[in-house]
mmCIF file of C-alpha atoms in Angstrom:
data_model
loop_
_atom_site.group_PDB
_atom_site.id
_atom_site.type_symbol
_atom_site.label_atom_id
_atom_site.label_comp_id
_atom_site.label_asym_id
_atom_site.label_seq_id
_atom_site.Cartn_x
_atom_site.Cartn_y
_atom_site.Cartn_z
ATOM 1 C CA UNK A 19 -11.838 -18.052 38.064
ATOM 2 C CA UNK A 20 -15.886 -19.038 36.588
ATOM 3 C CA UNK A 21 -16.955 -18.916 33.662
ATOM 4 C CA UNK A 22 -19.765 -17.123 31.562
ATOM 5 C CA UNK A 23 -22.083 -18.664 30.107
ATOM 6 C CA UNK A 24 -23.757 -15.862 28.613
ATOM 7 C CA UNK A 25 -21.219 -12.959 27.232
ATOM 8 C CA UNK A 26 -18.441 -15.960 26.884
ATOM 9 C CA UNK A 27 -16.327 -13.371 29.892
ATOM 10 C CA UNK A 28 -14.414 -15.189 33.105
ATOM 11 C CA UNK A 29 -15.302 -13.695 36.353
ATOM 12 C CA UNK A 30 -13.092 -12.433 39.035
ATOM 13 C CA UNK A 31 -14.708 -14.817 42.265
ATOM 14 C CA UNK A 32 -13.324 -15.133 45.655
ATOM 15 C CA UNK A 33 -10.627 -13.570 45.925
ATOM 16 C CA UNK A 34 -8.646 -13.352 49.305
ATOM 17 C CA UNK A 35 -5.276 -11.617 50.399
ATOM 18 C CA UNK A 36 -1.906 -13.693 51.960
ATOM 19 C CA UNK A 37 -3.883 -14.051 55.376
ATOM 20 C CA UNK A 38 -7.653 -15.924 54.134
ATOM 21 C CA UNK A 39 -10.077 -12.815 54.032
ATOM 22 C CA UNK A 40 -12.151 -12.166 51.414
ATOM 23 C CA UNK A 41 -10.766 -8.879 49.161
ATOM 24 C CA UNK A 42 -12.715 -6.132 47.586
ATOM 25 C CA UNK A 43 -13.138 -5.457 44.701
ATOM 26 C CA UNK A 44 -11.325 -2.316 44.346
ATOM 27 C CA UNK A 45 -8.891 -4.371 45.914
ATOM 28 C CA UNK A 46 -9.128 -7.679 43.279
ATOM 29 C CA UNK A 47 -7.967 -4.444 40.690
ATOM 30 C CA UNK A 48 -5.753 -3.116 42.097
ATOM 31 C CA UNK A 49 -3.429 -6.036 43.291
ATOM 32 C CA UNK A 50 -4.185 -7.653 39.728
ATOM 33 C CA UNK A 51 -2.583 -4.219 38.003
ATOM 34 C CA UNK A 52 0.131 -4.324 41.210
ATOM 35 C CA UNK A 53 1.473 -7.567 41.409
ATOM 36 C CA UNK A 54 3.370 -8.330 38.489
ATOM 37 C CA UNK A 55 4.915 -11.247 41.071
ATOM 38 C CA UNK A 56 1.633 -13.669 40.320
ATOM 39 C CA UNK A 57 0.599 -12.830 36.851
ATOM 40 C CA UNK A 58 3.859 -12.134 34.587
ATOM 41 C CA UNK A 59 3.936 -15.365 34.349
ATOM 42 C CA UNK A 60 0.757 -16.051 31.906
ATOM 43 C CA UNK A 61 1.873 -13.179 29.673
ATOM 44 C CA UNK A 62 5.165 -14.380 28.748
ATOM 45 C CA UNK A 63 5.609 -13.623 25.576
ATOM 46 C CA UNK A 64 3.167 -10.677 25.312
ATOM 47 C CA UNK A 65 5.658 -7.917 24.613
ATOM 48 C CA UNK A 66 4.565 -6.006 22.073
ATOM 49 C CA UNK A 67 6.564 -7.383 19.122
ATOM 50 C CA UNK A 68 5.474 -10.076 16.838
ATOM 51 C CA UNK A 69 8.095 -12.612 17.371
ATOM 52 C CA UNK A 70 6.574 -13.003 20.986
ATOM 53 C CA UNK A 71 5.298 -15.910 22.135
ATOM 54 C CA UNK A 72 1.242 -15.776 22.386
ATOM 55 C CA UNK A 73 -0.234 -16.096 26.011
ATOM 56 C CA UNK A 74 -0.793 -19.885 26.112
ATOM 57 C CA UNK A 75 -4.307 -20.627 25.017
ATOM 58 C CA UNK A 76 -6.541 -22.772 27.212
ATOM 59 C CA UNK A 77 -8.078 -26.040 25.962
ATOM 60 C CA UNK A 78 -9.447 -26.618 22.620
ATOM 61 C CA UNK A 79 -8.418 -22.228 22.049
ATOM 62 C CA UNK A 80 -6.187 -21.553 19.929
ATOM 63 C CA UNK A 81 -4.302 -18.398 20.572
ATOM 64 C CA UNK A 82 -1.332 -18.016 18.619
ATOM 65 C CA UNK A 83 -2.871 -15.187 16.072
ATOM 66 C CA UNK A 84 -1.726 -13.120 19.723
ATOM 67 C CA UNK A 85 0.550 -10.439 19.414
ATOM 68 C CA UNK A 86 -0.176 -7.804 22.434
ATOM 69 C CA UNK A 87 -2.941 -7.928 25.099
ATOM 70 C CA UNK A 88 -2.745 -4.590 27.413
ATOM 71 C CA UNK A 89 -5.014 -3.267 30.028
ATOM 72 C CA UNK A 90 -4.101 0.830 30.030
ATOM 73 C CA UNK A 91 -5.112 2.823 32.111
ATOM 74 C CA UNK A 92 -5.269 6.739 32.389
ATOM 75 C CA UNK A 93 -2.780 6.470 29.160
ATOM 76 C CA UNK A 94 -0.538 4.109 31.159
ATOM 77 C CA UNK A 95 0.266 0.349 30.614
ATOM 78 C CA UNK A 96 -0.256 -1.787 33.628
ATOM 79 C CA UNK A 97 2.151 -4.440 34.405
ATOM 80 C CA UNK A 98 0.437 -7.411 33.148
ATOM 81 C CA UNK A 99 -3.236 -8.689 31.624
ATOM 82 C CA UNK A 100 -2.939 -11.755 30.925
ATOM 83 C CA UNK A 101 -5.721 -13.455 29.541
ATOM 84 C CA UNK A 102 -8.132 -11.587 27.187
ATOM 85 C CA UNK A 103 -11.219 -12.645 28.534
ATOM 86 C CA UNK A 104 -9.930 -11.506 32.924
ATOM 87 C CA UNK A 105 -8.400 -8.111 31.223
ATOM 88 C CA UNK A 106 -11.395 -7.387 29.580
ATOM 89 C CA UNK A 107 -13.502 -7.570 32.997
ATOM 90 C CA UNK A 108 -10.808 -5.890 35.195
ATOM 91 C CA UNK A 109 -10.844 -2.580 32.177
ATOM 92 C CA UNK A 110 -15.120 -2.664 32.856
ATOM 93 C CA UNK A 111 -14.640 -2.437 36.745
ATOM 94 C CA UNK A 112 -12.089 0.447 36.789
ATOM 95 C CA UNK A 113 -13.170 3.899 35.128
ATOM 96 C CA UNK A 114 -10.642 4.937 32.921
ATOM 97 C CA UNK A 115 -9.328 1.559 31.483
ATOM 98 C CA UNK A 116 -9.303 0.035 28.255
ATOM 99 C CA UNK A 117 -7.927 -3.066 26.646
ATOM 100 C CA UNK A 118 -5.899 -3.381 23.938
ATOM 101 C CA UNK A 119 -5.512 -6.665 22.035
ATOM 102 C CA UNK A 120 -3.892 -7.096 19.012
ATOM 103 C CA UNK A 121 -4.044 -10.041 16.860
ATOM 104 C CA UNK A 122 -1.822 -11.004 13.542
ATOM 105 C CA UNK A 123 -3.945 -12.921 10.264
ATOM 106 C CA UNK A 124 -6.550 -14.651 12.347
ATOM 107 C CA UNK A 125 -8.007 -17.331 11.183
ATOM 108 C CA UNK A 126 -11.574 -18.586 11.885
ATOM 109 C CA UNK A 127 -11.492 -20.495 14.759
ATOM 110 C CA UNK A 128 -9.044 -18.437 16.537
ATOM 111 C CA UNK A 129 -11.445 -15.556 16.281
ATOM 112 C CA UNK A 130 -14.842 -17.799 17.604
ATOM 113 C CA UNK A 131 -13.122 -17.013 21.206
ATOM 114 C CA UNK A 132 -12.428 -13.276 21.211
ATOM 115 C CA UNK A 133 -15.715 -12.605 19.292
ATOM 116 C CA UNK A 134 -18.285 -15.124 21.978
ATOM 117 C CA UNK A 135 -16.054 -12.785 24.676
ATOM 118 C CA UNK A 136 -15.516 -9.025 23.014
ATOM 119 C CA UNK A 137 -19.384 -9.685 21.679
ATOM 120 C CA UNK A 138 -18.388 -8.590 17.713
ATOM 121 C CA UNK A 139 -21.148 -8.563 15.192
ATOM 122 C CA UNK A 140 -20.866 -12.190 12.947
ATOM 123 C CA UNK A 141 -20.729 -9.838 9.538
ATOM 124 C CA UNK A 142 -17.454 -8.105 10.889
ATOM 125 C CA UNK A 143 -15.605 -11.064 11.560
ATOM 126 C CA UNK A 144 -15.943 -12.084 8.381
ATOM 127 C CA UNK A 145 -14.569 -9.444 6.711
ATOM 128 C CA UNK A 146 -10.984 -10.419 8.867
ATOM 129 C CA UNK A 147 -10.593 -13.329 8.596
ATOM 130 C CA UNK A 148 -11.282 -12.936 5.023
ATOM 131 C CA UNK A 149 -9.406 -9.999 4.452
ATOM 132 C CA UNK A 150 -9.075 -8.052 1.048
ATOM 133 C CA UNK A 151 -11.654 -4.893 2.465
ATOM 134 C CA UNK A 152 -12.531 -2.032 0.241
ATOM 135 C CA UNK A 153 -11.650 0.711 3.893
ATOM 136 C CA UNK A 154 -14.270 1.630 5.631
ATOM 137 C CA UNK A 155 -15.932 3.167 8.951
ATOM 138 C CA UNK A 156 -19.225 0.584 9.817
ATOM 139 C CA UNK A 157 -21.827 -0.125 13.295
ATOM 140 C CA UNK A 158 -22.092 -2.727 14.965
ATOM 141 C CA UNK A 159 -24.740 -1.969 18.599
ATOM 142 C CA UNK A 160 -21.186 -0.314 20.151
ATOM 143 C CA UNK A 161 -18.797 -1.066 18.783
ATOM 144 C CA UNK A 162 -17.158 0.670 15.707
ATOM 145 C CA UNK A 163 -15.068 -1.617 12.595
ATOM 146 C CA UNK A 164 -12.731 0.420 10.807
ATOM 147 C CA UNK A 165 -10.945 -1.395 7.763
ATOM 148 C CA UNK A 166 -8.032 0.046 5.989
ATOM 149 C CA UNK A 167 -5.449 -0.648 3.354
ATOM 150 C CA UNK A 168 -2.120 0.011 4.325
ATOM 151 C CA UNK A 169 0.416 0.747 1.630
ATOM 152 C CA UNK A 170 4.774 0.661 2.067
ATOM 153 C CA UNK A 171 6.600 2.400 -1.255
ATOM 154 C CA UNK A 172 9.662 -1.301 -1.287
ATOM 155 C CA UNK A 173 12.715 0.414 -1.515
ATOM 156 C CA UNK A 174 14.711 -0.723 -5.385
ATOM 157 C CA UNK A 175 17.957 0.210 -7.257
ATOM 158 C CA UNK A 176 15.932 -0.184 -10.227
ATOM 159 C CA UNK A 177 12.208 0.109 -12.406
ATOM 160 C CA UNK A 178 11.672 -2.110 -13.824
ATOM 161 C CA UNK A 179 8.898 -4.661 -15.938
ATOM 162 C CA UNK A 180 8.867 -6.620 -13.095
ATOM 163 C CA UNK A 181 9.673 -4.650 -10.571
ATOM 164 C CA UNK A 182 7.351 -4.138 -7.349
ATOM 165 C CA UNK A 183 7.100 -0.175 -5.781
ATOM 166 C CA UNK A 184 4.231 -0.701 -3.638
ATOM 167 C CA UNK A 185 2.991 -3.370 -0.836
ATOM 168 C CA UNK A 186 -0.075 -3.568 0.560
ATOM 169 C CA UNK A 187 -1.312 -4.925 3.551
ATOM 170 C CA UNK A 188 -4.584 -5.560 5.024
ATOM 171 C CA UNK A 189 -5.114 -3.188 8.919
ATOM 172 C CA UNK A 190 -9.140 -3.744 10.656
ATOM 173 C CA UNK A 191 -10.306 -2.302 14.081
ATOM 174 C CA UNK A 192 -12.895 -3.069 15.565
ATOM 175 C CA UNK A 193 -13.518 -0.042 18.767
ATOM 176 C CA UNK A 194 -15.832 -0.202 21.566
ATOM 177 C CA UNK A 195 -16.444 1.508 24.889
ATOM 178 C CA UNK A 196 -13.899 0.510 26.988
ATOM 179 C CA UNK A 197 -12.223 -2.568 23.967
ATOM 180 C CA UNK A 198 -10.409 -1.805 21.237
ATOM 181 C CA UNK A 199 -9.455 -4.950 19.488
ATOM 182 C CA UNK A 200 -6.421 -4.167 16.303
ATOM 183 C CA UNK A 201 -6.052 -7.233 13.530
ATOM 184 C CA UNK A 202 -3.021 -6.538 10.580
ATOM 185 C CA UNK A 203 -2.629 -9.109 7.951
ATOM 186 C CA UNK A 204 0.457 -8.506 6.286
ATOM 187 C CA UNK A 205 3.942 -6.810 6.631
ATOM 188 C CA UNK A 206 3.258 -3.924 5.323
ATOM 189 C CA UNK A 207 1.985 -2.465 8.106
ATOM 190 C CA UNK A 208 3.135 -3.466 11.697
ATOM 191 C CA UNK A 209 1.375 -1.738 14.291
ATOM 192 C CA UNK A 210 5.156 -2.729 17.016
ATOM 193 C CA UNK A 211 5.777 1.260 16.111
ATOM 194 C CA UNK A 212 2.150 3.065 16.561
ATOM 195 C CA UNK A 213 1.924 1.814 20.147
ATOM 196 C CA UNK A 214 5.460 1.674 21.466
ATOM 197 C CA UNK A 215 4.151 5.569 20.361
ATOM 198 C CA UNK A 216 0.950 6.357 21.685
ATOM 199 C CA UNK A 217 2.661 4.303 25.100
ATOM 200 C CA UNK A 218 4.995 6.626 25.382
ATOM 201 C CA UNK A 219 2.050 9.415 25.190
ATOM 202 C CA UNK A 220 -0.463 9.537 27.860
ATOM 203 C CA UNK A 221 -1.985 12.580 28.178
ATOM 204 C CA UNK A 222 -2.903 11.175 24.228
ATOM 205 C CA UNK A 223 -3.488 7.387 24.688
ATOM 206 C CA UNK A 224 -5.686 8.358 27.672
ATOM 207 C CA UNK A 225 -8.883 9.172 25.725
ATOM 208 C CA UNK A 226 -9.950 5.962 25.106
ATOM 209 C CA UNK A 227 -10.145 2.948 22.776
ATOM 210 C CA UNK A 228 -10.371 6.334 19.708
ATOM 211 C CA UNK A 229 -6.523 6.587 20.250
ATOM 212 C CA UNK A 230 -5.489 3.970 19.394
ATOM 213 C CA UNK A 231 -7.998 4.634 15.952
ATOM 214 C CA UNK A 232 -6.130 8.201 14.883
ATOM 215 C CA UNK A 233 -2.963 6.775 15.739
ATOM 216 C CA UNK A 234 -3.238 3.479 13.829
ATOM 217 C CA UNK A 235 -4.842 5.780 11.300
ATOM 218 C CA UNK A 236 -1.309 7.819 11.216
ATOM 219 C CA UNK A 237 0.789 5.488 10.868
ATOM 220 C CA UNK A 238 -1.040 4.338 8.063
ATOM 221 C CA UNK A 239 -0.974 7.440 6.892
ATOM 222 C CA UNK A 240 2.191 8.017 6.766
ATOM 223 C CA UNK A 241 3.378 5.414 4.963
ATOM 224 C CA UNK A 242 1.064 6.871 2.388
ATOM 225 C CA UNK A 243 3.173 10.028 2.353
ATOM 226 C CA UNK A 244 6.407 7.941 2.295
ATOM 227 C CA UNK A 245 5.166 6.019 -1.348
ATOM 228 C CA UNK A 246 3.792 8.662 -2.533
ATOM 229 C CA UNK A 247 6.915 10.823 -1.928
ATOM 230 C CA UNK A 248 9.011 7.484 -3.799
ATOM 231 C CA UNK A 249 6.862 6.776 -5.938
ATOM 232 C CA UNK A 250 7.311 10.132 -6.981
ATOM 233 C CA UNK A 251 10.566 10.331 -7.529
ATOM 234 C CA UNK A 252 10.182 7.089 -10.013
ATOM 235 C CA UNK A 253 7.795 8.986 -11.903
ATOM 236 C CA UNK A 254 10.432 11.593 -12.636
ATOM 237 C CA UNK A 255 13.249 8.908 -13.783
ATOM 238 C CA UNK A 256 10.674 7.210 -15.590
ATOM 239 C CA UNK A 257 9.895 10.903 -17.552
ATOM 240 C CA UNK A 258 13.900 11.532 -17.868
ATOM 241 C CA UNK A 259 14.073 7.881 -19.666
ATOM 242 C CA UNK A 260 11.702 9.169 -21.736
ATOM 243 C CA UNK A 261 13.010 12.522 -23.066
ATOM 244 C CA UNK A 262 16.267 11.646 -22.948
ATOM 245 C CA UNK A 263 18.033 12.197 -26.886
ATOM 246 C CA UNK A 264 18.835 8.517 -26.515
ATOM 247 C CA UNK A 265 15.859 7.991 -25.664
ATOM 248 C CA UNK A 266 15.717 3.897 -24.204
ATOM 249 C CA UNK A 267 12.818 4.308 -21.869
ATOM 250 C CA UNK A 268 10.393 0.706 -22.707
ATOM 251 C CA UNK A 269 6.671 0.666 -22.988
ATOM 252 C CA UNK A 270 6.894 -2.586 -19.702
ATOM 253 C CA UNK A 271 8.131 -0.018 -17.502
ATOM 254 C CA UNK A 272 5.755 2.611 -17.997
ATOM 255 C CA UNK A 273 2.802 0.122 -18.062
ATOM 256 C CA UNK A 274 4.685 -2.192 -14.360
ATOM 257 C CA UNK A 275 4.973 1.810 -12.218
ATOM 258 C CA UNK A 276 1.260 2.212 -13.668
ATOM 259 C CA UNK A 277 -0.110 -0.742 -12.395
ATOM 260 C CA UNK A 278 1.465 -0.523 -9.345
ATOM 261 C CA UNK A 279 -0.013 2.824 -8.664
ATOM 262 C CA UNK A 280 -3.540 1.957 -9.080
ATOM 263 C CA UNK A 281 -3.489 -0.646 -6.213
ATOM 264 C CA UNK A 282 -1.793 2.218 -3.840
ATOM 265 C CA UNK A 283 -4.811 4.191 -5.009
ATOM 266 C CA UNK A 284 -7.571 1.149 -4.524
ATOM 267 C CA UNK A 285 -5.278 2.428 -0.840
ATOM 268 C CA UNK A 286 -5.705 6.109 -0.714
ATOM 269 C CA UNK A 287 -9.523 7.233 -2.088
ATOM 270 C CA UNK A 288 -11.433 5.067 -0.189
ATOM 271 C CA UNK A 289 -10.169 5.840 2.737
ATOM 272 C CA UNK A 290 -11.116 9.633 2.342
ATOM 273 C CA UNK A 291 -15.350 9.117 3.632
ATOM 274 C CA UNK A 292 -14.035 6.667 6.902
ATOM 275 C CA UNK A 293 -12.528 9.934 7.810
ATOM 276 C CA UNK A 294 -15.279 12.059 6.974
ATOM 277 C CA UNK A 295 -17.213 9.825 9.287
ATOM 278 C CA UNK A 296 -14.452 9.694 12.258
ATOM 279 C CA UNK A 297 -14.823 13.917 12.003
ATOM 280 C CA UNK A 298 -17.992 14.655 11.112
ATOM 281 C CA UNK A 299 -20.359 11.543 11.865
ATOM 282 C CA UNK A 300 -19.234 9.317 14.935
ATOM 283 C CA UNK A 301 -20.590 10.996 18.411
ATOM 284 C CA UNK A 302 -18.384 8.527 20.140
ATOM 285 C CA UNK A 303 -15.189 11.152 19.047
ATOM 286 C CA UNK A 304 -13.646 13.729 21.843
ATOM 287 C CA UNK A 305 -13.674 16.977 20.097
ATOM 288 C CA UNK A 306 -9.700 17.101 21.043
ATOM 289 C CA UNK A 307 -9.420 14.359 19.204
ATOM 290 C CA UNK A 308 -11.479 15.733 16.217
ATOM 291 C CA UNK A 309 -8.335 17.501 15.226
ATOM 292 C CA UNK A 310 -6.035 14.538 15.491
ATOM 293 C CA UNK A 311 -8.785 13.189 12.881
ATOM 294 C CA UNK A 312 -8.675 15.974 10.548
ATOM 295 C CA UNK A 313 -4.658 16.249 10.800
ATOM 296 C CA UNK A 314 -4.758 12.833 9.333
ATOM 297 C CA UNK A 315 -7.072 14.306 6.613
ATOM 298 C CA UNK A 316 -4.635 17.057 5.484
ATOM 299 C CA UNK A 317 -1.513 14.750 4.847
ATOM 300 C CA UNK A 318 -3.771 12.132 3.213
ATOM 301 C CA UNK A 319 -5.732 14.826 1.238
ATOM 302 C CA UNK A 320 -2.072 15.262 0.363
ATOM 303 C CA UNK A 321 -1.791 12.382 -0.860
ATOM 304 C CA UNK A 322 -4.876 12.125 -3.110
ATOM 305 C CA UNK A 323 -3.840 15.429 -4.870
ATOM 306 C CA UNK A 324 -0.337 13.294 -5.822
ATOM 307 C CA UNK A 325 -2.057 10.384 -6.658
ATOM 308 C CA UNK A 326 -3.345 12.219 -8.892
ATOM 309 C CA UNK A 327 -1.239 13.788 -10.002
ATOM 310 C CA UNK A 328 0.823 10.910 -10.815
ATOM 311 C CA UNK A 329 -1.539 9.064 -12.409
ATOM 312 C CA UNK A 330 -2.160 11.900 -15.224
ATOM 313 C CA UNK A 331 1.375 12.372 -15.792
ATOM 314 C CA UNK A 332 1.873 8.726 -16.195
ATOM 315 C CA UNK A 333 -0.692 8.924 -18.671
ATOM 316 C CA UNK A 334 0.515 12.008 -20.381
ATOM 317 C CA UNK A 335 3.522 9.742 -19.987
ATOM 318 C CA UNK A 336 2.427 6.807 -21.219
ATOM 319 C CA UNK A 337 0.775 8.305 -24.911
ATOM 320 C CA UNK A 338 4.010 10.527 -25.555
ATOM 321 C CA UNK A 339 6.451 6.974 -25.402
ATOM 322 C CA UNK A 340 3.368 5.683 -28.513
ATOM 323 C CA UNK A 341 3.937 8.937 -29.326
ATOM 324 C CA UNK A 342 7.220 8.141 -30.378
ATOM 325 C CA UNK A 343 7.437 5.072 -31.347
ATOM 326 C CA UNK A 344 5.800 6.320 -33.753
ATOM 327 C CA UNK A 345 7.170 9.018 -35.252
ATOM 328 C CA UNK A 346 10.679 6.557 -34.555
ATOM 329 C CA UNK A 347 8.390 4.129 -36.905
ATOM 330 C CA UNK A 348 7.816 6.896 -39.499
ATOM 331 C CA UNK A 349 11.528 8.165 -39.534
ATOM 332 C CA UNK A 350 12.103 3.875 -40.181
ATOM 333 C CA UNK A 351 9.621 3.847 -43.182
ATOM 334 C CA UNK A 352 11.415 7.482 -44.815
ATOM 335 C CA UNK A 353 14.199 6.099 -44.945
ATOM 336 C CA UNK A 354 13.791 2.318 -45.800
ATOM 337 C CA UNK A 355 10.764 4.386 -48.380
ATOM 338 C CA UNK A 356 14.402 6.939 -49.835
ATOM 339 C CA UNK A 357 16.987 4.033 -49.708
ATOM 340 C CA UNK A 358 14.393 1.673 -52.100
ATOM 341 C CA UNK A 359 14.107 5.189 -54.682
ATOM 342 C CA UNK A 360 17.612 5.132 -55.132
ATOM 343 C CA UNK A 361 18.585 1.672 -56.054
ATOM 344 C CA UNK A 362 14.982 3.130 -58.660
ATOM 345 C CA UNK A 363 17.435 4.254 -60.379
ATOM 346 C CA UNK A 364 19.838 2.447 -60.390
ATOM 347 C CA UNK A 365 17.270 -0.447 -61.061
ATOM 348 C CA UNK A 366 15.298 1.860 -64.152
ATOM 349 C CA UNK A 367 18.404 2.630 -65.859
ATOM 350 C CA UNK A 368 19.738 -1.373 -66.116
ATOM 351 C CA UNK A 369 16.230 -2.334 -67.104
ATOM 352 C CA UNK A 370 16.165 -0.571 -69.736
ATOM 353 C CA UNK A 371 19.463 -1.012 -71.271
ATOM 354 C CA UNK A 372 18.906 -4.914 -70.820
ATOM 355 C CA UNK A 373 15.712 -4.786 -73.263
ATOM 356 C CA UNK A 374 16.771 -7.488 -75.891
ATOM 357 C CA UNK A 375 16.087 -4.847 -78.559
ATOM 358 C CA UNK A 376 18.520 -4.902 -82.133
ATOM 359 C CA UNK A 377 19.299 -1.129 -82.815
ATOM 360 C CA UNK A 378 19.172 0.377 -79.436
ATOM 361 C CA UNK A 379 21.867 3.294 -78.332
ATOM 362 C CA UNK A 380 25.800 2.333 -77.772
ATOM 363 C CA UNK A 381 25.114 -0.940 -77.455
ATOM 364 C CA UNK A 382 28.050 -1.584 -79.900
ATOM 365 C CA UNK A 383 30.071 1.513 -78.109
ATOM 366 C CA UNK A 384 33.841 0.364 -76.808
ATOM 367 C CA UNK A 385 32.100 2.442 -74.154
ATOM 368 C CA UNK A 386 28.821 1.963 -73.387
ATOM 369 C CA UNK A 387 29.164 -0.014 -70.809
ATOM 370 C CA UNK A 388 31.585 2.519 -67.986
ATOM 371 C CA UNK A 389 28.576 5.148 -69.418
ATOM 372 C CA UNK A 390 26.276 3.392 -67.941
ATOM 373 C CA UNK A 391 27.554 2.469 -64.990
ATOM 374 C CA UNK A 392 28.416 5.762 -64.213
ATOM 375 C CA UNK A 393 24.711 7.131 -64.713
ATOM 376 C CA UNK A 394 24.242 4.804 -62.630
ATOM 377 C CA UNK A 395 26.681 6.537 -59.388
ATOM 378 C CA UNK A 396 25.769 9.629 -59.867
ATOM 379 C CA UNK A 397 22.563 9.923 -60.807
ATOM 380 C CA UNK A 398 22.252 7.756 -57.093
ATOM 381 C CA UNK A 399 24.477 9.964 -55.881
ATOM 382 C CA UNK A 400 22.148 12.548 -57.176
ATOM 383 C CA UNK A 401 18.804 11.419 -55.551
ATOM 384 C CA UNK A 402 20.340 10.507 -52.060
ATOM 385 C CA UNK A 403 21.983 14.069 -51.879
ATOM 386 C CA UNK A 404 18.634 15.482 -51.838
ATOM 387 C CA UNK A 405 17.103 13.474 -49.972
ATOM 388 C CA UNK A 406 19.786 14.327 -47.598
ATOM 389 C CA UNK A 407 18.862 17.577 -47.275
ATOM 390 C CA UNK A 408 14.828 16.837 -46.997
ATOM 391 C CA UNK A 409 15.678 15.297 -43.999
ATOM 392 C CA UNK A 410 14.664 11.231 -46.044
ATOM 393 C CA UNK A 411 18.105 10.307 -44.335
#
């Protein structure tokens, strides 16, 4: 094998059979696909699992970001793919074949060789390395770049002011005529189930790289649906606690759920525009695949409606809770004022008879003191009954 200095690809040259005869390109491709005994040793670890061992790196090249690399011919995974450069060359020599390269959190050095081999634009490569991109669909020549945010619901026993409700991550796809590169950041959405699901449906996978884009989008939106259902349960619990008779709904819990919902909205709402472009303005997407993308759009629209309703409902719950706090404070102030008025009656009587005048009625009377106390108690009780009937106590 020799390297192509222009494209950075590895070209298979002068392959011979067991009798020393030169074989044709078609024979070489068939042997590469059907001779796993000779090439499986180079694929140790490329099982599609995030814990698999990566392909052995070439001198001076880091490859630990590679999760899986496979060639698909007519929707069927071939026995071996080898190095991604070799896999790309083989796929380009066979009609109906493409390469699916899976990456997890690559850095700049790890992306350098991949970008050179597949001809990726430097701006899209920068987005892949930095992550944290807003969902979007861009085109660089024959290669489309699709960025989306994954989100999954985090199970928790009860919602507190520190609970993590939604975990988000980033997924980016490079979609070319004969390859697709999936890049994942974070653990919110693993792509192994997507690969297994598509490999079980070769009639769909034979549609090419855009079928992979559909599978990833469908899986991400399914996680949105699950997250929306989980958030719905949390909102119901918050609402019940706020409007319960012995209300214990704390504002911190409502605010925490509101913050998590905002993070979820950042993943869901911007994805509507890329899906609309895929359905209407992307000629590379076949008519058959557009039906699948429309189904994903329908599911996404349902989640968007739910998110909007959650947002409005949480705002209403927050306002209701603030109103409850204000009412509770007013009730407390009324109780304080009521008891102060009762004390004022006693203070008024005591203040009058506490004046140091020589000629005051009943000051020399034998029963003056018990009578004053009796008047104080009677007046206080009368005021208490009056305030009790009015609801202040």
